[in-house]
PDB file of C-alpha atoms in Angstrom:
ATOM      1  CA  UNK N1194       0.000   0.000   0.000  1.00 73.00           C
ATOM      2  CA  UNK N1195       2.649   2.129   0.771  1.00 68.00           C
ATOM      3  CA  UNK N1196       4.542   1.794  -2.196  1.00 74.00           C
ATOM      4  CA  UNK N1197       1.209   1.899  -4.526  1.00 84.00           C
ATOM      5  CA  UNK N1198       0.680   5.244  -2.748  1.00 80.00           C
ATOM      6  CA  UNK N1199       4.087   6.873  -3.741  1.00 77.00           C
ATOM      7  CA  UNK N1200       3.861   5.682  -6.767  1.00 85.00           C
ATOM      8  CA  UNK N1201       0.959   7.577  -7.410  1.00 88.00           C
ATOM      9  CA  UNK N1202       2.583  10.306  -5.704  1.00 81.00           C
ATOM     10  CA  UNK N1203       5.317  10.589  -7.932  1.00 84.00           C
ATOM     11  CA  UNK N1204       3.161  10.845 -11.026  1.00 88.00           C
ATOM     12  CA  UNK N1205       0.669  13.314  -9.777  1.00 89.00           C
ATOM     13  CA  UNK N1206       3.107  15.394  -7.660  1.00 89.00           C
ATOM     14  CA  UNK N1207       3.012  19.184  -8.611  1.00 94.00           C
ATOM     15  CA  UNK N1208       6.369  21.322  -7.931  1.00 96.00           C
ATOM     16  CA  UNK N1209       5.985  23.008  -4.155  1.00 98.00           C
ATOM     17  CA  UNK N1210       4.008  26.099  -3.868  1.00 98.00           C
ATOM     18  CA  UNK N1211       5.696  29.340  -2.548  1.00 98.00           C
ATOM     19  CA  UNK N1212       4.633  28.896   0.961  1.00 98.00           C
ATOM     20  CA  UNK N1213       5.704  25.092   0.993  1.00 98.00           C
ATOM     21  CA  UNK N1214       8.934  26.926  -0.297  1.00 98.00           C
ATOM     22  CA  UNK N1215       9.308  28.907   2.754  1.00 98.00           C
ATOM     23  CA  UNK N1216       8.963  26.654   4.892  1.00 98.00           C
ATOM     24  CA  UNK N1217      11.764  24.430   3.740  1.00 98.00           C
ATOM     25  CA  UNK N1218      14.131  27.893   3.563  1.00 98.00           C
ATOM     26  CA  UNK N1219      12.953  28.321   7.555  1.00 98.00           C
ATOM     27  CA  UNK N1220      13.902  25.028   8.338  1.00 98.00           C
ATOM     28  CA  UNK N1221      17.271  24.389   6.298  1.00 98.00           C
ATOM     29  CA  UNK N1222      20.691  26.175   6.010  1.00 97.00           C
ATOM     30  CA  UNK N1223      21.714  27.181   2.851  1.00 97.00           C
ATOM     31  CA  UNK N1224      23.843  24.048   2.149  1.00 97.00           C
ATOM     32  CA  UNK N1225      21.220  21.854   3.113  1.00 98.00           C
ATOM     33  CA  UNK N1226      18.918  23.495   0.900  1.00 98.00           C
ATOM     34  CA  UNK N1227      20.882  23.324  -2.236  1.00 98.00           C
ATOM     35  CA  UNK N1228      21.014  19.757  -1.362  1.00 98.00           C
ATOM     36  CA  UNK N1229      17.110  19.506  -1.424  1.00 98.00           C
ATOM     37  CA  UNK N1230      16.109  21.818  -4.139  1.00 98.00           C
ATOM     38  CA  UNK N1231      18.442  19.189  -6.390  1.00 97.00           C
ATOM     39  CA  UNK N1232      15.555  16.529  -5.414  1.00 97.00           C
ATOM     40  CA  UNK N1233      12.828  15.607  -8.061  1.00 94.00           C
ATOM     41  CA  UNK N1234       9.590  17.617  -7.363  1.00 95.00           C
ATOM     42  CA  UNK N1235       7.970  14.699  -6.434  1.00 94.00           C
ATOM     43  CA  UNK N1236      10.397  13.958  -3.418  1.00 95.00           C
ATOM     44  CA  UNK N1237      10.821  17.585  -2.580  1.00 97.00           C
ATOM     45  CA  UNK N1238       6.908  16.981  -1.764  1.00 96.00           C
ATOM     46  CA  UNK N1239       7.298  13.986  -0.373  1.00 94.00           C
ATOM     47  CA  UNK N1240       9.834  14.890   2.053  1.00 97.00           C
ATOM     48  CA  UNK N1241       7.954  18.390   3.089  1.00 98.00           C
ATOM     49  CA  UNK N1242       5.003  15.839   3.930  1.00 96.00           C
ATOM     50  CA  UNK N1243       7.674  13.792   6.171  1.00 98.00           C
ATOM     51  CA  UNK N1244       8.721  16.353   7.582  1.00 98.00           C
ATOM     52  CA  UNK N1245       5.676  18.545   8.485  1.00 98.00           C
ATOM     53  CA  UNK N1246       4.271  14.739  10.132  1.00 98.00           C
ATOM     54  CA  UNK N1247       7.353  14.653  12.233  1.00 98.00           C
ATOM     55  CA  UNK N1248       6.934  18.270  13.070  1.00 98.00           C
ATOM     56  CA  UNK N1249       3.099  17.160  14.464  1.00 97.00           C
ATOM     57  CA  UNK N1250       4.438  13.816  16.276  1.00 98.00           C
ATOM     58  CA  UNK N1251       7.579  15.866  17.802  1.00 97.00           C
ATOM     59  CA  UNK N1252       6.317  19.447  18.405  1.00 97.00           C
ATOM     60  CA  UNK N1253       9.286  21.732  18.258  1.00 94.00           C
ATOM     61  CA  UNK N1254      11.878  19.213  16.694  1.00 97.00           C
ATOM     62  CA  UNK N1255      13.182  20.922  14.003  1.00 98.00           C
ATOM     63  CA  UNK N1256      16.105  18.281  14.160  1.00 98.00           C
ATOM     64  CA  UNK N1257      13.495  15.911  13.241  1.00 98.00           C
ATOM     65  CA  UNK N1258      11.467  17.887  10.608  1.00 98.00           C
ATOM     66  CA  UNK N1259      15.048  18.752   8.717  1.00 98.00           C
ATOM     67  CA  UNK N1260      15.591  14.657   9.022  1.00 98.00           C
ATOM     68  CA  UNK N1261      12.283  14.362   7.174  1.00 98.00           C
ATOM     69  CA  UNK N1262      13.276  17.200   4.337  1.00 98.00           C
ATOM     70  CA  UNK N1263      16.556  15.314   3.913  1.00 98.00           C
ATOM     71  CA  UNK N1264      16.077  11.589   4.212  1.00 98.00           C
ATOM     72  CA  UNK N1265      15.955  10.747   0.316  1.00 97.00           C
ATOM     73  CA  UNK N1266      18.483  13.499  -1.216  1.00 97.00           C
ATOM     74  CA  UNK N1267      20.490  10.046  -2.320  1.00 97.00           C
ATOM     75  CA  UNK N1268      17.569   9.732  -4.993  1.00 96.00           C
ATOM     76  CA  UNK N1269      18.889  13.204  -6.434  1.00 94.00           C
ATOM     77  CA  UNK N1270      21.494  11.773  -8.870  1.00 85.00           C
ATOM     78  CA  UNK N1271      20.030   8.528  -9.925  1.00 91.00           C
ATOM     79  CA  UNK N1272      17.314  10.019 -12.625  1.00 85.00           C
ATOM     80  CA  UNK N1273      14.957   7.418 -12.584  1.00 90.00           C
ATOM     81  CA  UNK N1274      10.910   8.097 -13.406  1.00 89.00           C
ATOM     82  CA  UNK N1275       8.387   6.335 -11.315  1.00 88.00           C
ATOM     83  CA  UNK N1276       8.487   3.189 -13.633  1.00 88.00           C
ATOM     84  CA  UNK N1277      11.666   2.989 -12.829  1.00 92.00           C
ATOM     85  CA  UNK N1278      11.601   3.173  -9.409  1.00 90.00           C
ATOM     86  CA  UNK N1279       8.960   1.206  -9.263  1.00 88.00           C
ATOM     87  CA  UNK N1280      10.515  -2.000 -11.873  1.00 92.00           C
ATOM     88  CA  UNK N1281      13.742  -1.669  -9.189  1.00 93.00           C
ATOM     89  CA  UNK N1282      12.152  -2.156  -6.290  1.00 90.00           C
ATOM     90  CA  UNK N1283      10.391  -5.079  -7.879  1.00 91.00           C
ATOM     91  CA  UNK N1284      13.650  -7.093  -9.617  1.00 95.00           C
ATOM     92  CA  UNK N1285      15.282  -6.133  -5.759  1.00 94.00           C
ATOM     93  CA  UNK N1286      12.326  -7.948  -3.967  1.00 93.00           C
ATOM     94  CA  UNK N1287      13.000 -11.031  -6.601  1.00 95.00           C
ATOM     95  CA  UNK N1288      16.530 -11.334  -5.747  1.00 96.00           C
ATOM     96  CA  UNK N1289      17.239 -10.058  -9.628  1.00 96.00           C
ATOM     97  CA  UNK N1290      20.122  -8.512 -10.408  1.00 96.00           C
ATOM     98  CA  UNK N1291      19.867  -4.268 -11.123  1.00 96.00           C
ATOM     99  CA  UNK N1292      21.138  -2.171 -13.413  1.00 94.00           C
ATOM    100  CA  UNK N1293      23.291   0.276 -12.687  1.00 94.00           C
ATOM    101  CA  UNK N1294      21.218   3.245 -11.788  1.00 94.00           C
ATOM    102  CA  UNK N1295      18.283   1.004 -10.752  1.00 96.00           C
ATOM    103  CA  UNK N1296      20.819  -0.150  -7.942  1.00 95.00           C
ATOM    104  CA  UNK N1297      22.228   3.178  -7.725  1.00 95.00           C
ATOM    105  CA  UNK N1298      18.161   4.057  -6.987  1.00 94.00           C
ATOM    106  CA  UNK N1299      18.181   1.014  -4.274  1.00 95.00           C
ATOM    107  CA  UNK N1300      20.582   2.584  -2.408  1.00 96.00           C
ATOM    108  CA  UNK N1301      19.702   5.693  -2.405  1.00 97.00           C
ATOM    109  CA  UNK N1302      19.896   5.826   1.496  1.00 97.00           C
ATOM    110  CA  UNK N1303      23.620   5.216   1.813  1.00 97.00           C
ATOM    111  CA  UNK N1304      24.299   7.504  -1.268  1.00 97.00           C
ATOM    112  CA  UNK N1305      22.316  10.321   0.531  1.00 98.00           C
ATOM    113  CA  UNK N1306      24.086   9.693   3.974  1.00 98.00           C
ATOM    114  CA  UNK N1307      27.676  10.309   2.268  1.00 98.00           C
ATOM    115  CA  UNK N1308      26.682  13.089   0.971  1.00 98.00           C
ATOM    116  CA  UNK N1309      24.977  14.174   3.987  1.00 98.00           C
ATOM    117  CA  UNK N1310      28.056  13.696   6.177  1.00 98.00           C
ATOM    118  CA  UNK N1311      30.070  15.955   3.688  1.00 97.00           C
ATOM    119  CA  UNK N1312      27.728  18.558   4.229  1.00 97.00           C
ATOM    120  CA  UNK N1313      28.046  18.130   7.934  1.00 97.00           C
ATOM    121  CA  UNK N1314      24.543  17.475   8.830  1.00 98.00           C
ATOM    122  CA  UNK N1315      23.616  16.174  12.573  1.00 98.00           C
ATOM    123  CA  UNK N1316      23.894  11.975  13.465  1.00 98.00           C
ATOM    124  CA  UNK N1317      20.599  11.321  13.591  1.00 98.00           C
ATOM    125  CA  UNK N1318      19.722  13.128   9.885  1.00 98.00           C
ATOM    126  CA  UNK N1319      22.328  10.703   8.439  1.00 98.00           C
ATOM    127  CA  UNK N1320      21.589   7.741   9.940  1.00 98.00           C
ATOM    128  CA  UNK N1321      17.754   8.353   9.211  1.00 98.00           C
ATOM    129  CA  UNK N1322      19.191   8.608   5.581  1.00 98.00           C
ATOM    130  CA  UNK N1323      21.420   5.639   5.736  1.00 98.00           C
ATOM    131  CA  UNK N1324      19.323   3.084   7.277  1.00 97.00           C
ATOM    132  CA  UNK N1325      15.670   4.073   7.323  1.00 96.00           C
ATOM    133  CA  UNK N1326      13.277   2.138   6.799  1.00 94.00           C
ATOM    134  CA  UNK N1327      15.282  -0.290   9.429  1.00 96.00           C
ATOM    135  CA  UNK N1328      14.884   0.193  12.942  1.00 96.00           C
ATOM    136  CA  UNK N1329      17.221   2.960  14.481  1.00 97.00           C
ATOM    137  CA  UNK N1330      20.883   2.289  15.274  1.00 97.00           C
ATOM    138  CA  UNK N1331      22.448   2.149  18.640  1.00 97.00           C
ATOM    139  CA  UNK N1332      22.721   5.109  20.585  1.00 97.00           C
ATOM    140  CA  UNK N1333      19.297   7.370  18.872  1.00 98.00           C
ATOM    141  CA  UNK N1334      16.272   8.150  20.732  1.00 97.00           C
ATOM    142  CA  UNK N1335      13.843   5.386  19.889  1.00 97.00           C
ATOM    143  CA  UNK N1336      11.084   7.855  20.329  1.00 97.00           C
ATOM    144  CA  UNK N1337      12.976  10.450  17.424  1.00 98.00           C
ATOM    145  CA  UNK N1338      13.049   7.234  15.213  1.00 98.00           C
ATOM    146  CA  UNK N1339       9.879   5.882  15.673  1.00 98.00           C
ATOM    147  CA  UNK N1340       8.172   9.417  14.847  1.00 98.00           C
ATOM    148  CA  UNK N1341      10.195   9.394  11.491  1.00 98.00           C
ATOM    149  CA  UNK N1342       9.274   6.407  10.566  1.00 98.00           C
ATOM    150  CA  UNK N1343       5.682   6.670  11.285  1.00 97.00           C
ATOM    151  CA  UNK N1344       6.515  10.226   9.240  1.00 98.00           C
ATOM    152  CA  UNK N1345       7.405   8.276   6.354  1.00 95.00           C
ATOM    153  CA  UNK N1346       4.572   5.516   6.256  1.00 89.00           C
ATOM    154  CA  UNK N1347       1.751   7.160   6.909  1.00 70.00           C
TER     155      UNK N1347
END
């Protein structure tokens, strides 16, 4: 369901509006916005959505919310449409070997979290890139984790 839902997502997804805009600017620094302005409109939309629900299950965590904004920035450089996306997420669940950028698309999470760690972003935005949706790594507030998942899935 989840994935149907993106899908759908990607396809229909229009470009953010200005207000959606300002709200990532308020939320981001500079460098972390150039990183998220490189992101396909649909997963600029996506992640504002992540990121506003993490915002309502962690009032005032704007550690969290940026998390959210930032989670799937390792999508930027792959260039894959939602067919794509969709066909390598498929061939991954049957154990089928991918393409290049359909594996490139696959793991998205630990491209993001490189380039994440370059930019100097907190722990817990990384590893939210790197790993989610697994549960969190040692030493992270479950509580953090759990909201950002629940963020992401709902």
């Amino acid at each position: 369901t989840h994935l149907i839902r993106r899908f759908l997502g990607f396809i229909t997804a229009r470009p953010l509006g200005p207000r959606e805009q300002a709200e990532v600017v308020d939320l981001l620094t500079q460098d972390e916005a150039v990183l998220f302005w490189r992101q396909h409109p649909a997963d600029q939309r996506h992640a504002l959505e992540v990121a506003r629900r993490a915002w309502q299950l962690r009032p005032g965590s704007r550690l969290l919310a940026r998390a959210g904004l930032l989670h799937d920035i390792g999508k930027s450089d792959v260039n894959l449409g939602a067919i794509g996306r969709s066909l390598a997420t498929v061939l991954e669940a049957l154990h089928v070997p991918l393409p290049d950028r359909m594996a490139r698309y696959r793991a998205h999470g630990e491209l993001g979290a490189v380039t994440l760690e370059a930019a100097g972003v907190e722990d817990l935005i990384v590893a939210f890139a790197r790993v989610h949706p697994d549960p969190a790594p040692a030493g992270f507030d479950q509580a953090d984790w759990a909201a950002l998942l629940e963020a992401d899935h709902t």
